[in-house]
Short mmCIF file of C-alpha atoms in Angstrom, two decimals:
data_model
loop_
_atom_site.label_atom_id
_atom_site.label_comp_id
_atom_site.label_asym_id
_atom_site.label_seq_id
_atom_site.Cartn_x
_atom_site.Cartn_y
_atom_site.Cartn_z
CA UNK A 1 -3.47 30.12 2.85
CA UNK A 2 -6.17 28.10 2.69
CA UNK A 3 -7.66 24.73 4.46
CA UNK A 4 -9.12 23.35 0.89
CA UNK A 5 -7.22 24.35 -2.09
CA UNK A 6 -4.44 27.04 -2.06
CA UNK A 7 -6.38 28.74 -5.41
CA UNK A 8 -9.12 26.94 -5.75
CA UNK A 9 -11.49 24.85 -4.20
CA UNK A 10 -14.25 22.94 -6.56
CA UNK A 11 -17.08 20.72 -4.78
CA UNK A 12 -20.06 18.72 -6.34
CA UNK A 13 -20.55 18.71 -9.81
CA UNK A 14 -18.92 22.34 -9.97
CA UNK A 15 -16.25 22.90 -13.91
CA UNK A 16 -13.05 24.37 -13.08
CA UNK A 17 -11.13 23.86 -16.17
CA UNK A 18 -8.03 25.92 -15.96
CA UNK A 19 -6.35 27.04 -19.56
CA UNK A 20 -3.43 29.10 -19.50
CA UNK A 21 -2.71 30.24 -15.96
CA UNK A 22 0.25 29.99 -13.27
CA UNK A 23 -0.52 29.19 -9.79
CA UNK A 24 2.83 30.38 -7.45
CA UNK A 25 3.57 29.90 -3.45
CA UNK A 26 -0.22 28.89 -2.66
CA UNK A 27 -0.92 27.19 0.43
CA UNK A 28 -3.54 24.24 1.82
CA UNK A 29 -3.26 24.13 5.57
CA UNK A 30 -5.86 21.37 6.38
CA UNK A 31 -4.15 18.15 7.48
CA UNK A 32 -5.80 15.14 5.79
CA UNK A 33 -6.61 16.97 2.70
CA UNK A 34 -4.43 19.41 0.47
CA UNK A 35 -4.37 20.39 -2.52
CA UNK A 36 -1.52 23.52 -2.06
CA UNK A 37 -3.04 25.07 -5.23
CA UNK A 38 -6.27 23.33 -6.58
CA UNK A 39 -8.76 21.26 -4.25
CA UNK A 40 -11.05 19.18 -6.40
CA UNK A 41 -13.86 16.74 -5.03
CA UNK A 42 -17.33 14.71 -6.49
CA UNK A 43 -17.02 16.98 -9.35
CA UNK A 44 -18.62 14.08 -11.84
CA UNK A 45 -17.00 15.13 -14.66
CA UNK A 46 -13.43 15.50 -16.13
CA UNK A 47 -11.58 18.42 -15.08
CA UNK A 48 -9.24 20.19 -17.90
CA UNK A 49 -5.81 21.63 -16.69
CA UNK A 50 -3.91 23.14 -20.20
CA UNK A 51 -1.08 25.11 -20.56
CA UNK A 52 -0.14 25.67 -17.11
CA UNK A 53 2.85 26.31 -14.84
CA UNK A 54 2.22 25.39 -10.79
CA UNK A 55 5.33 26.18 -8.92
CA UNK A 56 6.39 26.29 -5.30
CA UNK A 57 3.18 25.48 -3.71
CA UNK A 58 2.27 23.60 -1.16
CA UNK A 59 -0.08 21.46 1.05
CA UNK A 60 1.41 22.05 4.58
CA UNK A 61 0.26 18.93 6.59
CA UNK A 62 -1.88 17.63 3.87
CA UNK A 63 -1.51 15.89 0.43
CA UNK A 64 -0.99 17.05 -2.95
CA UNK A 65 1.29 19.73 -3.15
CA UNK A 66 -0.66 21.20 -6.37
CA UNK A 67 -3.37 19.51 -7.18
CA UNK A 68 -5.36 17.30 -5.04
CA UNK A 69 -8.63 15.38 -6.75
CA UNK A 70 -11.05 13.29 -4.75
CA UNK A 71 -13.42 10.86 -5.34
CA UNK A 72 -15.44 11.37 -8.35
CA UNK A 73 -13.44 13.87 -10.03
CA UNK A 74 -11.59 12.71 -13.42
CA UNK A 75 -8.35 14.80 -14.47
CA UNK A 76 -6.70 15.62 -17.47
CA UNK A 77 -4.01 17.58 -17.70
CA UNK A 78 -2.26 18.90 -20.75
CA UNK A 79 0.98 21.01 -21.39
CA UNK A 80 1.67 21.84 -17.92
CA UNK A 81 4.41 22.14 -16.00
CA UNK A 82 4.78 21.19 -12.25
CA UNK A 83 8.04 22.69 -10.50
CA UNK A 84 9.08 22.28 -6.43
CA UNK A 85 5.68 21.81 -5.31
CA UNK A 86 5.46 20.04 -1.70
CA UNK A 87 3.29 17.89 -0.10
CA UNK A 88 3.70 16.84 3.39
CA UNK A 89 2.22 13.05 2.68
CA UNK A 90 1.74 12.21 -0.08
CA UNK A 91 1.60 13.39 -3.96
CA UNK A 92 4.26 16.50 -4.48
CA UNK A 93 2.46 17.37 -7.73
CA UNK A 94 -0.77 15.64 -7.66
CA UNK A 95 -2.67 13.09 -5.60
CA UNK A 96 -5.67 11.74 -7.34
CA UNK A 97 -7.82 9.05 -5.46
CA UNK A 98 -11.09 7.27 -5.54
CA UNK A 99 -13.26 6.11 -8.69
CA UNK A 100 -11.31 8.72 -11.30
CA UNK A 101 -8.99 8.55 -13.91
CA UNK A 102 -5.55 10.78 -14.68
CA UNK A 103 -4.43 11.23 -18.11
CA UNK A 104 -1.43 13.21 -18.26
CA UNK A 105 -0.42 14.76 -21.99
CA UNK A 106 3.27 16.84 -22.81
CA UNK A 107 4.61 18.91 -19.71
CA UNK A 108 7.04 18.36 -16.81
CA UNK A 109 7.36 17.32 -13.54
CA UNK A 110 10.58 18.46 -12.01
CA UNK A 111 11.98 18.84 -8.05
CA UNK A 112 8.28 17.83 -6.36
CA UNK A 113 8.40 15.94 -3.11
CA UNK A 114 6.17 13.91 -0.89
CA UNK A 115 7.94 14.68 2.37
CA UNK A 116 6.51 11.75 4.02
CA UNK A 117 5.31 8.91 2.19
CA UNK A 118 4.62 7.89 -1.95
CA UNK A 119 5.04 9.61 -4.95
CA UNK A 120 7.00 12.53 -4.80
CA UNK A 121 5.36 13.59 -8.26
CA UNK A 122 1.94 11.66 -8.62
CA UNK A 123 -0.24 9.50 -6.28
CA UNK A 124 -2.79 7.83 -7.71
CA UNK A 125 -5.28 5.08 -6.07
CA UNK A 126 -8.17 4.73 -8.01
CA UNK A 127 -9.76 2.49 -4.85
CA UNK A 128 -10.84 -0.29 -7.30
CA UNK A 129 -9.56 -2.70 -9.94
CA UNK A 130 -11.09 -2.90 -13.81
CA UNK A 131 -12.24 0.69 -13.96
CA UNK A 132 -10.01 3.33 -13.99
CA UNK A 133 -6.59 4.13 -15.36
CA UNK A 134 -3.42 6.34 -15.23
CA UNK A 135 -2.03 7.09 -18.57
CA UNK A 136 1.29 9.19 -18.91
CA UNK A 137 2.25 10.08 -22.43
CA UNK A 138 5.38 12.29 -23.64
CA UNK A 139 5.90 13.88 -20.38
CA UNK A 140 9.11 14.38 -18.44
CA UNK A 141 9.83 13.35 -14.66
CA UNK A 142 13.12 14.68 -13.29
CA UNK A 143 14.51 14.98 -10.04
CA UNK A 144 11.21 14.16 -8.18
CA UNK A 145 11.51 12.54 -4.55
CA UNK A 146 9.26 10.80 -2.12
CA UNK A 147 10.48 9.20 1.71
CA UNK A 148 8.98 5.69 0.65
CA UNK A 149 7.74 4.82 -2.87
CA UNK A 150 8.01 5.95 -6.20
CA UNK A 151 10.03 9.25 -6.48
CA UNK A 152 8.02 9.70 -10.05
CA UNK A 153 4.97 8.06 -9.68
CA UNK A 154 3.15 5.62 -7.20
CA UNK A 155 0.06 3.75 -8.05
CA UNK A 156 -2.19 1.29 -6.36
CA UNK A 157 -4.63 -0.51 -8.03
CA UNK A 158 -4.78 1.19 -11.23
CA UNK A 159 -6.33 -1.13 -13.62
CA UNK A 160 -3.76 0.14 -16.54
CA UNK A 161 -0.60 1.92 -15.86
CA UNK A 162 0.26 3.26 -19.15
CA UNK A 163 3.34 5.17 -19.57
CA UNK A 164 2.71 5.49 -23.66
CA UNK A 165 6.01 6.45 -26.02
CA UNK A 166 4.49 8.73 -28.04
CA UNK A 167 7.12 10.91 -28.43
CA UNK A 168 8.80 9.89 -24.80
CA UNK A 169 7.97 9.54 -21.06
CA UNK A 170 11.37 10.23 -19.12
CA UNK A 171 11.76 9.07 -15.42
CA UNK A 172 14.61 10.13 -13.78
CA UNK A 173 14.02 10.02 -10.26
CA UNK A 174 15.41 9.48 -6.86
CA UNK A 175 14.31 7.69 -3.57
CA UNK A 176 15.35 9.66 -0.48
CA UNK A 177 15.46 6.12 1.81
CA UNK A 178 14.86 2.62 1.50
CA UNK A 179 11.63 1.98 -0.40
CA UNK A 180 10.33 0.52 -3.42
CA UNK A 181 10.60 1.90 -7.21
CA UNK A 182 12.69 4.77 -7.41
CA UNK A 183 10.92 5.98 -10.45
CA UNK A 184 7.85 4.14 -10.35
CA UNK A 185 6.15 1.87 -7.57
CA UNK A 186 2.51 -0.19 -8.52
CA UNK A 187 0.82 -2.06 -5.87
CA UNK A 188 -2.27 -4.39 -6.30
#
């Protein structure tokens, strides 16, 4: 267990890029934050994730059940596969926010779950309009969950929601109550 990052915790300006690695049962334990596997803020740069497999982790009383980026801190994430990860808020996979962007290439996202609130696989709010996007190509969402919005894939003022057919994007998702966009919910 850990209170920043289950795995990994990278802080100002530091160049994590993960290639070919599997992240199991790792645990974030500070409420307010997450990140049950990675914990990534202010890093100024993109962050590469290939060829991975995070699965069954977890961010207790926090958000982001695998990954959790803040502010400053671009992702890209290729090939990888995100499996029964849990976050107690929101984000069962990942939960990106503030001035970044989240390109997501190829893998899966399958049985994540924001226990509490939005997107029970991703959870992005890039906290301002014209700048930054999300952009999902060939990827597959299945079985994914969140209490309130978007069992796949919430977003709030993302200035371009892209989820590209190149090859296919697959959303196949569930709302566990009332809420808006059982695969996908976009505010602002």
């Amino acid at each position: 267990a850990s209170y920043y990052g289950g795995a990994i915790y990278a802080y100002l300006r530091s160049s994590p890029d993960v290639n070919d690695s599997t992240f199991t049962g790792n645990l974030s334990t500070n409420s307010g934050y997450g990140g049950g596997a990675i914990y990534a803020e202010q890093t100024n740069r993109t962050v590469d994730i290939v060829d991975c497999e995070f699965e069954g982790n977890e961010a207790q009383v926090g958000y982001g059940g695998a990954l959790y980026f803040y502010n400053y801190a671009n992702l890209e994430v290729s090939g990888v596969t995100f499996t029964d990860n849990l976050a107690y808020y929101s984000g069962g996979a990942i939960y990106q926010v503030g001035y970044s962007r989240l390109d997501v290439e190829g893998g899966s996202f399958s049985g994540n779950e924001a226990q509490n609130s939005n997107g029970g696989a991703v959870y992005f709010y890039p906290y301002t309009l014209d700048l930054y996007d999300l952009r999902l190509r060939s990827s597959r969402f299945v079985d994914n969950t969140a209490l309130q919005s978007g069992g796949a894939v919430y977003t709030l003022y993302a200035d371009d929601f892209a989820a590209h057919r190149y090859g296919t994007v697959v959303l196949d998702e569930i709302m566990k109550i009332r809420g808006r966009g059982g695969a996908q919910a976009r505010r602002g």
